[in-house]
Amino acid sequence: MIDLEDAGTTPILQQYRAIKAEYPDAIVMARLGDFYEMFGADAQEAAQILGVALTGRGFGAAGRLPMCGVPHHASTTYIRRLLDAGRRVALWDQVGEVVAGKLVRREVTRVLSPGTATEADYLEEARVARCVALHSSGGRTGIAALDTAGGELLLIEVAGDWDAAALREECERLDVAEVLVADDGTELPAGLLPGTLRTMLPPAFFDASRARDRLRGVTGASAFDGLGLNGVDSAVRAAGAVLAYCERARLTLSGGFVHVRQRSERSTMRLDAQTRRNLELLIPLSGSGASLATLLDRTRTPMGARLLRARLLEPLTEPLLILARHDAVDALVDGARLRETLGEALAAVRDLERLVARCVQRSASPRDLGTIRQACAALPAVQDILSRVTADELVAAAARCVAPDGLAARLRALLIDDPPATARDGGCVRPGADAELDELVAGGAGARAWIAELEGVERRRSGIGSLKVGYNRVFGYYIEVPNAHRDAVPPEYVRKQTLVGAERYITADLKERESTVLGGRDRALAREQQLLEQLTAEVADHAAALLDAAQAAAIIDVHRSLACVAAEEQWVRPLVDASGVIDVDQGRHPLVERALGAGRFVPNDCRLDAAERIVVLTGPNMAGKSTYLRQVALITLLAQVGSFVPAARARIGVCDRIFTRIGAQDDLSGGMSTFMVEMAETAAILRQASGRSLVILDEIGRGTSTYDGMSIAEAVVEHLHEAPHLNCRTLFATHYHEMTGLAARLHRVRNARVDVLEEGDGVTFLHRIVPGGADRSYGIHVARLAGMPAGVLVRARQLLADLERERPVAGSGADPPDQLSLGIAVAPQHPVVEELAQLDIDDLTPLAALNKLAELRERAAP
Ligand code: ADP
């Protein structure tokens, strides 16, 4: 196979090469007749992604050029696959007339990328696809995320540089389809949005003053200061870049379409990747199970489904805001009939957001316009149904459910009842709606009737009984007379075509009618097109109002969905406050409960307060420890999302973050061992948690030997208990029953165990949590590598030594250990060890840490 450059010089290949040079980072799809063809490296790459055959075309001695093609009529499916694989696609289409023997004029009509493809064919209904620009300066990193199919421009700014954990977490919950960064030597960390298309832009795209102008322009604000975006310069510059990029991709961003929203780090809970995964927020851990998103989703509109997903990843931390959401769910939870009628009305609002976006981009179909008409009619119905509800959030949202004045009437007057998916064949406009169109259609009808009668009229006039009137595509309408009657042909007939046994004629009158019929059709179609374009523009003019109504409908949809779940699954309204307490009666794990079937799940209580901060939960494997831990985390998260919770009663003091360390999954791609991953995750928790966090730790230290693991586990609990900035609510599950000794020396630690029933040789798991307590490698090394705080490491080493001295592991499984006298840290002897213990790792850059390590090693060497 040969490269594109080495292939022949046919005109089409020369042109293709020129286009390729213009769009080097896109797969260029060339329209050749009924196919889109790709050549050279593009063909090789696309064939693999698309699973189509890679063929080739010979160029004599030069060799064969790789080629592959997809049928034009099915191209959207293939293009979507390329976009999903994170590729950019340039469509090089035929725009001129096809004339035999001449090269058709071709143009790049569209450059599609994962972040800028707004066509319905390329989008997932329940998911937002955001185009995200990142900019880092002055120790802060700005994120600007534009939902090109909905118009929302979200600005977030986090402290730190490209490596900041907050940046990764924010990006991970944004559903990023494409990421834009300046081409100024910036290297994003490999772990940041892996697999997402990265587009490098000239640094000028991130220019601060141009960014302000752009933001002012798209929002229609008279002054930048009015947007309230002061003090987030990095985010503003990123916003400038994303807007400039989307404009270049020929997306329409004006006309009230873009609406800016700012998210501050403080108002929502940050959720890291483990926690999202462990709590199965979006993706179930096992293939067969359900995710929390699936369980909660009873929405009736795609907009509602998208908002629910977004809210799930953005739990609130402000009790008053959470309370307002609970009020809204509360207002709907008891009214099954109300929910039912509300659901029906909402369903009719459909995906108003994306429908309007398609009008703004001028890509809406007649059917889309019909759906918008239906949505406009449904909005007042939604409002009406909620007229007696008093919850603030619902009242406010209902007030926004208004269709722009007269728009529905305009759509109704102009569009037929059930408009088709394409305007190609005409017939979308209601007869009587437009005089000009009616005239074109009526004129055509008159001429058609005249032609239909022509045969009879001419037979009578000429006396030729076998005379026929017909039509073919080349000659149009004609009058056919068999040769036998040639003499009787009227003089005004003009001969047009000679057949074996007959002649075909036309007349001036027939020609005139013909042009009325054929030209009239074209003119009618053109007029109709014009009317539809006007209508689309009218909808786009109302984009801001319609999008606001769409958002309000989505909010109502989400509250209704949560009310449905609460009613059907018997969830209760939690009390959320700033108390720092977690107090749950009869809590359940919603996903395990559903998997087990009705009545088989054993509910459990949970109490964490100022006096009891840490629960050490012991019990054998498979007893239900992990389920219990997750259930407490899920109840907390659900409460802060604004949902009711699976419990008989719950009081939740808001958590600033929920951390989970559950199970061990090898990060094979990153080349880390199970234990290393476990230690790295635990270290991250100890670094990032605060006194207001909830920490869930499941089987810490399991990945190494017993003494080793237990020592690390105990040291971690001690650290959580003692470190002044921590003392956070913690659930700690372990199968090392020796850990129960901690409660005796750490006064805010309480023991709990999972009840087991022993009968003869067999054991039955009761899955009941009851008070009280109930069975080792070189793990500490790995813990240090993972960046565990120095104090914890030193303490773990001491404990390990003590354990090895005092508690032989053989035959363990018997009594809880004696109270250990390990309250005070014994000063280590060697000066290097001492210095290690004093080292504040949090203050060290990786490079400084390496230098320090080299220095200490030098001094430690004998
Ligand atoms: P452990 O963490 O102690 O190893 P798990 O939490 O993974 O145990 O639970 C093991 C299994 O026990 C679960 O898959 C579930 O089927 C069942 N189980 C756990 N908790 C309960 C409960 N409260 N009620 C009923 N079954 C439960």
mmCIF file of C-alpha atoms in Angstrom, residues 135-446:
data_model
loop_
_atom_site.group_PDB
_atom_site.id
_atom_site.type_symbol
_atom_site.label_atom_id
_atom_site.label_comp_id
_atom_site.label_asym_id
_atom_site.label_seq_id
_atom_site.Cartn_x
_atom_site.Cartn_y
_atom_site.Cartn_z
ATOM 1 C CA HIS A 135 -7.042 27.500 30.623
ATOM 2 C CA SER A 136 -4.562 27.683 33.449
ATOM 3 C CA SER A 137 -2.925 30.841 34.724
ATOM 4 C CA GLY A 138 -1.899 32.394 38.003
ATOM 5 C CA GLY A 139 -2.331 29.142 39.933
ATOM 6 C CA ARG A 140 -5.953 28.769 38.908
ATOM 7 C CA THR A 141 -7.490 26.683 36.172
ATOM 8 C CA GLY A 142 -10.611 27.699 34.341
ATOM 9 C CA ILE A 143 -13.079 25.334 32.729
ATOM 10 C CA ALA A 144 -15.621 26.552 30.183
ATOM 11 C CA ALA A 145 -18.050 23.847 29.111
ATOM 12 C CA LEU A 146 -20.491 24.601 26.303
ATOM 13 C CA ASP A 147 -23.401 22.275 25.674
ATOM 14 C CA THR A 148 -23.678 23.043 21.974
ATOM 15 C CA ALA A 149 -27.016 21.257 21.734
ATOM 16 C CA GLY A 150 -28.596 23.127 24.630
ATOM 17 C CA GLY A 151 -26.778 26.435 24.820
ATOM 18 C CA GLU A 152 -25.620 26.230 28.428
ATOM 19 C CA LEU A 153 -22.140 27.615 28.993
ATOM 20 C CA LEU A 154 -20.862 26.487 32.362
ATOM 21 C CA LEU A 155 -17.913 28.309 33.924
ATOM 22 C CA ILE A 156 -15.937 26.724 36.711
ATOM 23 C CA GLU A 157 -12.658 27.791 38.197
ATOM 24 C CA VAL A 158 -10.587 25.610 40.485
ATOM 25 C CA ALA A 159 -7.499 26.275 42.518
ATOM 26 C CA GLY A 160 -4.347 24.689 41.179
ATOM 27 C CA ASP A 161 -2.699 23.798 37.947
ATOM 28 C CA TRP A 162 -3.184 21.021 35.402
ATOM 29 C CA ASP A 163 -2.475 18.404 38.065
ATOM 30 C CA ALA A 164 -5.173 19.592 40.493
ATOM 31 C CA ALA A 165 -7.462 16.778 41.634
ATOM 32 C CA ALA A 166 -10.367 19.236 41.546
ATOM 33 C CA LEU A 167 -9.784 19.843 37.847
ATOM 34 C CA ARG A 168 -9.930 16.142 37.077
ATOM 35 C CA GLU A 169 -13.068 15.645 39.153
ATOM 36 C CA GLU A 170 -14.863 18.579 37.585
ATOM 37 C CA CYS A 171 -13.950 17.399 34.101
ATOM 38 C CA GLU A 172 -15.036 13.861 34.838
ATOM 39 C CA ARG A 173 -18.534 14.874 35.760
ATOM 40 C CA LEU A 174 -19.090 17.095 32.772
ATOM 41 C CA ASP A 175 -19.623 14.534 29.984
ATOM 42 C CA VAL A 176 -16.851 16.081 27.928
ATOM 43 C CA ALA A 177 -16.989 15.264 24.214
ATOM 44 C CA GLU A 178 -14.009 17.342 23.156
ATOM 45 C CA VAL A 179 -11.388 19.306 25.037
ATOM 46 C CA LEU A 180 -9.726 22.485 23.772
ATOM 47 C CA VAL A 181 -6.366 23.771 24.988
ATOM 48 C CA ALA A 182 -3.917 26.380 23.803
ATOM 49 C CA ASP A 183 -1.160 25.215 21.510
ATOM 50 C CA ASP A 184 1.532 26.865 23.619
ATOM 51 C CA GLY A 185 3.426 23.866 24.849
ATOM 52 C CA THR A 186 0.749 22.964 27.375
ATOM 53 C CA GLU A 187 0.806 19.265 28.117
ATOM 54 C CA LEU A 188 -2.316 17.954 29.794
ATOM 55 C CA PRO A 189 -1.707 15.087 32.207
ATOM 56 C CA ALA A 190 -2.407 11.729 30.549
ATOM 57 C CA GLY A 191 -5.017 10.880 33.176
ATOM 58 C CA LEU A 192 -7.106 13.952 32.407
ATOM 59 C CA LEU A 193 -10.021 12.936 30.178
ATOM 60 C CA PRO A 194 -8.289 10.006 28.498
ATOM 61 C CA GLY A 195 -9.812 9.006 25.171
ATOM 62 C CA THR A 196 -11.423 12.415 24.631
ATOM 63 C CA LEU A 197 -10.526 14.310 21.468
ATOM 64 C CA ARG A 198 -8.024 17.059 22.287
ATOM 65 C CA THR A 199 -7.996 20.019 19.999
ATOM 66 C CA MET A 200 -5.090 22.441 20.105
ATOM 67 C CA LEU A 201 -6.009 26.057 19.406
ATOM 68 C CA PRO A 202 -3.804 29.063 18.681
ATOM 69 C CA PRO A 203 -3.089 30.801 22.029
ATOM 70 C CA ALA A 204 -4.836 33.936 20.697
ATOM 71 C CA PHE A 205 -8.153 32.082 21.124
ATOM 72 C CA PHE A 206 -7.642 32.465 24.877
ATOM 73 C CA ASP A 207 -7.058 36.214 24.787
ATOM 74 C CA ALA A 208 -8.690 37.845 27.828
ATOM 75 C CA SER A 209 -10.166 40.969 26.270
ATOM 76 C CA ARG A 210 -11.504 39.137 23.224
ATOM 77 C CA ALA A 211 -13.055 36.591 25.580
ATOM 78 C CA ARG A 212 -14.936 39.359 27.394
ATOM 79 C CA ASP A 213 -16.192 40.771 24.110
ATOM 80 C CA ARG A 214 -17.355 37.358 22.938
ATOM 81 C CA LEU A 215 -19.184 36.627 26.182
ATOM 82 C CA ARG A 216 -20.861 39.994 26.032
ATOM 83 C CA GLY A 217 -21.768 39.399 22.412
ATOM 84 C CA VAL A 218 -23.359 35.971 22.737
ATOM 85 C CA THR A 219 -25.271 36.788 25.890
ATOM 86 C CA GLY A 220 -26.428 40.175 24.630
ATOM 87 C CA ALA A 221 -25.258 41.794 27.879
ATOM 88 C CA SER A 222 -24.580 45.493 27.549
ATOM 89 C CA ALA A 223 -21.518 45.369 29.804
ATOM 90 C CA PHE A 224 -19.271 42.505 30.769
ATOM 91 C CA ASP A 225 -19.523 43.457 34.443
ATOM 92 C CA GLY A 226 -23.242 42.750 34.300
ATOM 93 C CA LEU A 227 -22.509 39.059 33.796
ATOM 94 C CA GLY A 228 -21.090 38.660 37.290
ATOM 95 C CA LEU A 229 -18.004 36.895 36.012
ATOM 96 C CA ASN A 230 -15.393 38.959 37.790
ATOM 97 C CA GLY A 231 -12.574 37.179 39.527
ATOM 98 C CA VAL A 232 -12.726 34.061 37.382
ATOM 99 C CA ASP A 233 -10.364 35.223 34.659
ATOM 100 C CA SER A 234 -9.096 31.786 33.717
ATOM 101 C CA ALA A 235 -12.624 30.505 33.200
ATOM 102 C CA VAL A 236 -13.531 33.603 31.179
ATOM 103 C CA ARG A 237 -10.537 33.094 28.899
ATOM 104 C CA ALA A 238 -11.485 29.459 28.453
ATOM 105 C CA ALA A 239 -15.032 30.595 27.612
ATOM 106 C CA GLY A 240 -13.654 32.916 24.941
ATOM 107 C CA ALA A 241 -11.827 29.990 23.376
ATOM 108 C CA VAL A 242 -14.780 27.628 23.348
ATOM 109 C CA LEU A 243 -17.024 30.284 21.810
ATOM 110 C CA ALA A 244 -14.454 31.180 19.162
ATOM 111 C CA TYR A 245 -13.928 27.530 18.309
ATOM 112 C CA CYS A 246 -17.640 26.808 17.962
ATOM 113 C CA GLU A 247 -18.113 29.893 15.815
ATOM 114 C CA ARG A 248 -15.361 28.650 13.549
ATOM 115 C CA ALA A 249 -17.170 25.316 13.359
ATOM 116 C CA ARG A 250 -20.069 27.371 11.972
ATOM 117 C CA LEU A 251 -22.379 26.953 14.938
ATOM 118 C CA THR A 252 -24.795 29.806 15.571
ATOM 119 C CA LEU A 253 -24.297 31.037 19.104
ATOM 120 C CA SER A 254 -26.195 34.289 19.188
ATOM 121 C CA GLY A 255 -29.845 35.116 19.620
ATOM 122 C CA GLY A 256 -30.199 34.356 23.304
ATOM 123 C CA PHE A 257 -29.122 30.771 22.712
ATOM 124 C CA VAL A 258 -26.090 30.760 24.956
ATOM 125 C CA HIS A 259 -26.802 31.151 28.666
ATOM 126 C CA VAL A 260 -23.989 31.397 31.148
ATOM 127 C CA ARG A 261 -23.985 29.542 34.441
ATOM 128 C CA GLN A 262 -21.238 29.643 36.991
ATOM 129 C CA ARG A 263 -20.500 26.901 39.433
ATOM 130 C CA SER A 264 -18.420 27.575 42.459
ATOM 131 C CA GLU A 265 -16.473 24.851 44.166
ATOM 132 C CA ARG A 266 -18.211 25.535 47.434
ATOM 133 C CA SER A 267 -21.870 25.084 46.566
ATOM 134 C CA THR A 268 -21.617 21.516 45.339
ATOM 135 C CA MET A 269 -19.988 18.368 46.581
ATOM 136 C CA ARG A 270 -16.896 17.208 44.743
ATOM 137 C CA LEU A 271 -17.084 13.542 43.834
ATOM 138 C CA ASP A 272 -14.001 11.610 42.863
ATOM 139 C CA ALA A 273 -13.875 8.784 40.360
ATOM 140 C CA GLN A 274 -13.781 5.958 42.963
ATOM 141 C CA THR A 275 -16.818 7.278 44.732
ATOM 142 C CA ARG A 276 -18.793 7.627 41.537
ATOM 143 C CA ARG A 277 -17.825 4.088 40.648
ATOM 144 C CA ASN A 278 -18.228 2.526 44.091
ATOM 145 C CA LEU A 279 -21.645 4.047 44.607
ATOM 146 C CA GLU A 280 -22.642 2.998 41.078
ATOM 147 C CA LEU A 281 -23.974 6.454 40.320
ATOM 148 C CA LEU A 282 -23.987 6.059 36.554
ATOM 149 C CA ILE A 283 -22.538 2.647 35.817
ATOM 150 C CA PRO A 284 -23.308 -0.562 37.710
ATOM 151 C CA LEU A 285 -20.321 -2.450 39.079
ATOM 152 C CA SER A 286 -21.618 -5.699 37.658
ATOM 153 C CA GLY A 287 -22.898 -5.888 34.139
ATOM 154 C CA SER A 288 -26.285 -7.228 35.158
ATOM 155 C CA GLY A 289 -27.101 -4.713 37.884
ATOM 156 C CA ALA A 290 -28.718 -1.291 37.717
ATOM 157 C CA SER A 291 -27.035 2.035 38.396
ATOM 158 C CA LEU A 292 -28.459 4.629 40.754
ATOM 159 C CA ALA A 293 -29.214 6.822 37.735
ATOM 160 C CA THR A 294 -31.346 4.075 36.194
ATOM 161 C CA LEU A 295 -33.143 3.460 39.460
ATOM 162 C CA LEU A 296 -33.986 7.136 39.909
ATOM 163 C CA ASP A 297 -34.880 7.899 36.325
ATOM 164 C CA ARG A 298 -38.639 8.077 35.871
ATOM 165 C CA THR A 299 -38.349 11.264 33.873
ATOM 166 C CA ARG A 300 -40.641 11.791 30.918
ATOM 167 C CA THR A 301 -38.423 14.093 28.858
ATOM 168 C CA PRO A 302 -34.846 13.658 27.645
ATOM 169 C CA MET A 303 -34.075 17.079 29.179
ATOM 170 C CA GLY A 304 -35.232 15.805 32.547
ATOM 171 C CA ALA A 305 -33.119 12.676 32.168
ATOM 172 C CA ARG A 306 -30.048 14.802 31.419
ATOM 173 C CA LEU A 307 -30.691 17.101 34.368
ATOM 174 C CA LEU A 308 -31.194 14.184 36.740
ATOM 175 C CA ARG A 309 -27.863 12.744 35.690
ATOM 176 C CA ALA A 310 -26.174 16.093 36.176
ATOM 177 C CA ARG A 311 -27.723 16.580 39.625
ATOM 178 C CA LEU A 312 -26.633 13.128 40.698
ATOM 179 C CA LEU A 313 -23.043 14.153 40.063
ATOM 180 C CA GLU A 314 -23.511 17.517 41.757
ATOM 181 C CA PRO A 315 -24.974 16.990 45.234
ATOM 182 C CA LEU A 316 -25.569 20.244 47.087
ATOM 183 C CA THR A 317 -23.896 21.263 50.318
ATOM 184 C CA GLU A 318 -26.185 24.117 51.323
ATOM 185 C CA PRO A 319 -29.002 22.860 53.601
ATOM 186 C CA LEU A 320 -31.476 25.562 52.534
ATOM 187 C CA LEU A 321 -31.148 24.702 48.861
ATOM 188 C CA ILE A 322 -31.506 21.015 49.630
ATOM 189 C CA LEU A 323 -34.569 21.706 51.732
ATOM 190 C CA ALA A 324 -36.208 23.497 48.812
ATOM 191 C CA ARG A 325 -35.711 20.432 46.631
ATOM 192 C CA HIS A 326 -37.160 18.160 49.291
ATOM 193 C CA ASP A 327 -40.179 20.463 49.537
ATOM 194 C CA ALA A 328 -40.747 20.018 45.824
ATOM 195 C CA VAL A 329 -40.561 16.227 45.971
ATOM 196 C CA ASP A 330 -42.767 16.269 49.051
ATOM 197 C CA ALA A 331 -45.445 18.200 47.187
ATOM 198 C CA LEU A 332 -45.710 15.461 44.579
ATOM 199 C CA VAL A 333 -45.096 12.339 46.590
ATOM 200 C CA ASP A 334 -48.618 11.821 47.876
ATOM 201 C CA GLY A 335 -50.506 12.663 44.714
ATOM 202 C CA ALA A 336 -50.372 9.653 42.421
ATOM 203 C CA ARG A 337 -53.001 11.191 40.169
ATOM 204 C CA LEU A 338 -51.188 14.529 40.111
ATOM 205 C CA ARG A 339 -47.934 12.794 39.149
ATOM 206 C CA GLU A 340 -49.725 10.889 36.442
ATOM 207 C CA THR A 341 -51.278 13.908 34.717
ATOM 208 C CA LEU A 342 -48.112 15.926 35.210
ATOM 209 C CA GLY A 343 -46.132 13.118 33.602
ATOM 210 C CA GLU A 344 -48.377 13.128 30.562
ATOM 211 C CA ALA A 345 -48.126 16.873 30.138
ATOM 212 C CA LEU A 346 -44.335 16.760 30.516
ATOM 213 C CA ALA A 347 -44.013 13.962 27.984
ATOM 214 C CA ALA A 348 -45.587 16.260 25.411
ATOM 215 C CA VAL A 349 -42.891 18.893 26.041
ATOM 216 C CA ARG A 350 -40.431 16.369 24.579
ATOM 217 C CA ASP A 351 -36.855 17.518 24.035
ATOM 218 C CA LEU A 352 -37.789 21.168 23.645
ATOM 219 C CA GLU A 353 -34.237 22.212 24.478
ATOM 220 C CA ARG A 354 -32.600 20.413 21.571
ATOM 221 C CA LEU A 355 -35.486 21.160 19.213
ATOM 222 C CA VAL A 356 -34.969 24.865 19.814
ATOM 223 C CA ALA A 357 -31.222 24.442 19.429
ATOM 224 C CA ARG A 358 -31.834 22.888 16.011
ATOM 225 C CA CYS A 359 -33.913 25.916 15.043
ATOM 226 C CA VAL A 360 -31.066 28.190 16.129
ATOM 227 C CA GLN A 361 -28.688 26.145 13.965
ATOM 228 C CA ARG A 362 -31.285 26.193 11.151
ATOM 229 C CA SER A 363 -31.287 22.414 10.977
ATOM 230 C CA ALA A 364 -34.806 21.752 12.290
ATOM 231 C CA SER A 365 -37.084 19.544 10.197
ATOM 232 C CA PRO A 366 -40.808 20.209 9.601
ATOM 233 C CA ARG A 367 -41.476 17.449 12.109
ATOM 234 C CA ASP A 368 -39.287 19.247 14.675
ATOM 235 C CA LEU A 369 -41.384 22.366 14.180
ATOM 236 C CA GLY A 370 -44.510 20.293 14.710
ATOM 237 C CA THR A 371 -43.048 18.934 17.941
ATOM 238 C CA ILE A 372 -42.225 22.443 19.125
ATOM 239 C CA ARG A 373 -45.831 23.400 18.461
ATOM 240 C CA GLN A 374 -46.956 20.475 20.597
ATOM 241 C CA ALA A 375 -44.509 21.472 23.351
ATOM 242 C CA CYS A 376 -45.787 25.039 23.315
ATOM 243 C CA ALA A 377 -49.275 23.721 23.871
ATOM 244 C CA ALA A 378 -48.125 21.410 26.659
ATOM 245 C CA LEU A 379 -46.311 24.097 28.671
ATOM 246 C CA PRO A 380 -49.487 25.850 29.905
ATOM 247 C CA ALA A 381 -50.866 22.421 30.767
ATOM 248 C CA VAL A 382 -47.853 21.756 33.004
ATOM 249 C CA GLN A 383 -48.376 25.125 34.629
ATOM 250 C CA ASP A 384 -52.046 24.444 35.096
ATOM 251 C CA ILE A 385 -51.521 21.072 36.728
ATOM 252 C CA LEU A 386 -49.178 22.650 39.268
ATOM 253 C CA SER A 387 -51.472 25.588 40.015
ATOM 254 C CA ARG A 388 -52.370 24.390 43.486
ATOM 255 C CA VAL A 389 -48.903 23.226 44.507
ATOM 256 C CA THR A 390 -47.139 25.524 46.962
ATOM 257 C CA ALA A 391 -43.534 24.258 47.061
ATOM 258 C CA ASP A 392 -41.302 27.201 46.056
ATOM 259 C CA GLU A 393 -39.182 25.349 43.505
ATOM 260 C CA LEU A 394 -42.244 24.034 41.700
ATOM 261 C CA VAL A 395 -44.044 27.353 41.834
ATOM 262 C CA ALA A 396 -40.999 29.113 40.395
ATOM 263 C CA ALA A 397 -40.487 26.498 37.687
ATOM 264 C CA ALA A 398 -44.168 26.434 36.749
ATOM 265 C CA ALA A 399 -44.123 30.206 36.356
ATOM 266 C CA ARG A 400 -41.389 29.787 33.728
ATOM 267 C CA CYS A 401 -43.390 27.204 31.742
ATOM 268 C CA VAL A 402 -44.775 29.678 29.246
ATOM 269 C CA ALA A 403 -44.669 29.543 25.487
ATOM 270 C CA PRO A 404 -43.864 32.826 23.722
ATOM 271 C CA ASP A 405 -46.992 34.740 22.775
ATOM 272 C CA GLY A 406 -48.542 33.685 19.525
ATOM 273 C CA LEU A 407 -45.793 31.243 18.546
ATOM 274 C CA ALA A 408 -47.953 28.151 18.903
ATOM 275 C CA ALA A 409 -50.733 29.839 16.929
ATOM 276 C CA ARG A 410 -48.291 30.722 14.144
ATOM 277 C CA LEU A 411 -47.022 27.156 14.015
ATOM 278 C CA ARG A 412 -50.560 25.812 14.013
ATOM 279 C CA ALA A 413 -51.695 28.172 11.272
ATOM 280 C CA LEU A 414 -48.835 27.354 8.961
ATOM 281 C CA LEU A 415 -47.938 23.699 9.525
ATOM 282 C CA ILE A 416 -50.136 20.731 8.677
ATOM 283 C CA ASP A 417 -51.212 18.546 11.597
ATOM 284 C CA ASP A 418 -48.617 15.866 11.165
ATOM 285 C CA PRO A 419 -45.615 17.330 9.337
ATOM 286 C CA PRO A 420 -43.158 14.943 7.647
ATOM 287 C CA ALA A 421 -39.543 14.427 8.654
ATOM 288 C CA THR A 422 -38.256 16.186 5.566
ATOM 289 C CA ALA A 423 -39.366 19.149 3.493
ATOM 290 C CA ARG A 424 -38.097 17.519 0.289
ATOM 291 C CA ASP A 425 -41.460 16.355 -1.048
ATOM 292 C CA GLY A 426 -43.455 19.380 0.027
ATOM 293 C CA GLY A 427 -46.902 19.282 1.536
ATOM 294 C CA CYS A 428 -45.838 20.582 4.966
ATOM 295 C CA VAL A 429 -47.763 23.831 4.808
ATOM 296 C CA ARG A 430 -51.446 23.910 5.555
ATOM 297 C CA PRO A 431 -53.617 24.774 2.518
ATOM 298 C CA GLY A 432 -55.052 28.240 3.009
ATOM 299 C CA ALA A 433 -52.129 29.400 5.122
ATOM 300 C CA ASP A 434 -50.218 31.209 2.398
ATOM 301 C CA ALA A 435 -51.889 32.795 -0.618
ATOM 302 C CA GLU A 436 -48.788 32.652 -2.822
ATOM 303 C CA LEU A 437 -48.272 28.967 -2.200
ATOM 304 C CA ASP A 438 -51.968 28.267 -2.689
ATOM 305 C CA GLU A 439 -51.845 30.051 -6.016
ATOM 306 C CA LEU A 440 -48.838 28.050 -7.182
ATOM 307 C CA VAL A 441 -50.509 24.817 -6.139
ATOM 308 C CA ALA A 442 -53.884 25.847 -7.623
ATOM 309 C CA GLY A 443 -52.308 27.032 -10.895
ATOM 310 C CA GLY A 444 -50.615 23.703 -11.216
ATOM 311 C CA ALA A 445 -53.853 21.940 -10.484
ATOM 312 C CA GLY A 446 -55.657 23.826 -13.274
#
